XYZ file of C-alpha atoms in Angstrom:
145
model
C 0.000 0.000 0.000
C 1.302 3.472 -0.931
C 0.817 5.052 2.497
C 2.880 2.257 4.106
C 5.610 2.810 1.508
C 5.640 6.533 2.277
C 5.922 5.796 6.010
C 8.790 3.386 5.348
C 10.632 6.042 3.333
C 10.145 8.516 6.188
C 11.472 5.989 8.705
C 14.462 5.141 6.512
C 15.187 8.863 6.175
C 15.171 9.313 9.953
C 17.533 6.352 10.349
C 19.882 7.793 7.718
C 19.867 11.148 9.508
C 20.749 9.482 12.797
C 23.339 6.989 11.590
C 24.601 8.554 8.333
C 27.953 7.167 7.269
C 27.475 3.973 9.315
C 24.912 2.844 6.724
C 25.327 1.764 3.097
C 24.357 5.295 2.086
C 24.360 4.726 -1.654
C 21.630 2.089 -1.388
C 19.740 3.936 1.349
C 19.710 7.250 -0.512
C 18.680 5.570 -3.755
C 15.755 3.921 -1.931
C 14.666 7.321 -0.611
C 15.274 9.424 -3.731
C 13.633 6.960 -6.117
C 10.332 7.295 -4.268
C 10.153 11.085 -4.068
C 7.905 12.983 -3.961
C 5.747 11.053 -1.524
C 2.097 11.656 -2.366
C 0.022 9.454 -0.061
C 1.506 10.622 3.243
C 2.942 14.004 2.302
C 4.129 14.577 5.866
C 6.866 12.001 5.282
C 8.409 14.266 2.634
C 9.899 16.450 5.377
C 12.241 13.795 6.851
C 13.120 12.570 3.350
C 14.021 16.072 2.175
C 15.924 16.826 5.382
C 17.887 13.621 4.986
C 18.963 14.336 1.422
C 19.603 18.031 2.063
C 21.757 17.394 5.134
C 23.762 14.634 3.474
C 24.314 16.808 0.391
C 25.379 19.703 2.597
C 27.876 17.683 4.652
C 31.270 17.416 2.952
C 31.865 13.861 4.163
C 28.681 12.530 2.537
C 28.265 14.949 -0.385
C 29.889 12.690 -2.993
C 27.570 9.759 -2.277
C 24.505 12.007 -2.032
C 25.228 14.159 -5.109
C 23.723 11.764 -7.691
C 20.371 12.183 -5.923
C 20.218 15.971 -6.374
C 17.914 15.776 -9.446
C 15.383 13.645 -7.527
C 15.587 15.990 -4.550
C 14.972 19.042 -6.722
C 12.089 17.318 -8.475
C 10.484 16.632 -5.074
C 11.148 20.174 -3.877
C 9.578 21.641 -7.008
C 6.580 19.340 -6.687
C 6.033 20.280 -3.048
C 6.580 24.022 -3.508
C 3.967 23.816 -6.289
C 1.459 22.430 -3.776
C 2.182 18.705 -3.695
C -0.606 16.243 -4.263
C -0.592 13.824 -7.143
C -0.045 16.559 -9.722
C -3.513 16.307 -11.233
C -5.740 19.388 -11.308
C -7.769 19.739 -8.133
C -11.530 19.632 -8.331
C -11.691 23.182 -6.972
C -8.965 24.260 -9.457
C -7.384 26.486 -6.805
C -3.670 26.351 -6.051
C -2.696 24.210 -3.104
C -0.370 25.564 -0.433
C 2.993 23.896 0.044
C 2.363 20.761 2.156
C 5.619 21.240 4.109
C 5.506 22.835 7.535
C 6.988 26.329 7.810
C 10.232 25.102 9.383
C 10.899 22.516 6.670
C 9.939 24.969 3.938
C 12.458 27.456 5.347
C 15.117 24.719 5.398
C 14.305 23.898 1.767
C 14.611 27.545 0.766
C 17.982 27.858 2.554
C 19.188 24.661 0.915
C 18.215 25.905 -2.554
C 20.172 29.127 -2.010
C 23.184 27.150 -0.715
C 23.057 24.687 -3.628
C 22.827 27.508 -6.166
C 25.889 29.089 -4.582
C 27.836 25.837 -4.823
C 27.243 25.260 -8.519
C 25.116 27.960 -10.160
C 25.205 26.601 -13.711
C 24.462 23.015 -12.724
C 21.669 24.173 -10.439
C 20.164 26.326 -13.196
C 20.173 23.356 -15.600
C 18.554 21.072 -13.026
C 15.874 23.630 -12.199
C 15.027 24.195 -15.858
C 14.470 20.427 -16.243
C 11.890 20.282 -13.437
C 8.546 18.899 -14.609
C 6.659 20.806 -11.903
C 7.470 23.674 -9.567
C 10.120 25.337 -11.736
C 8.572 28.762 -11.161
C 8.475 28.292 -7.386
C 12.128 27.204 -7.201
C 13.230 30.066 -9.464
C 11.263 32.504 -7.290
C 13.175 31.319 -4.207
C 16.493 31.788 -5.980
C 15.556 35.179 -7.429
C 14.313 36.443 -4.066
C 17.709 35.675 -2.594
C 19.552 37.505 -5.383
C 17.432 40.629 -5.094
């Protein structure tokens, strides 16, 4: 069942945050990144995003986490665009970001940090986003201005 899968990804993310380099991070991060964004239990996106963002930020784990940056950005774009399954809502109104304010602030800080690390690569990844490109670009532009 999809909600159980989403809960398992959230639990695996919390374990990776706690035990980091003691785990086979390549396999663990692939298991997390391949399932993003989580759509049945959107609350589990927060630990998954935090896990990937923190491991990308840390120098000692950046190399193993770097291949998962496109999946992380895809999930961030999806969530900043309102989450859900991506289909138009019955009420046709925009959905708010399903992340809590603290996680959303962490995401915004991460985006600014990542853009500072590799601006051209980040720009290319953002332009390839299937959903949420405008929201991610708005975060980056707000920081520049």
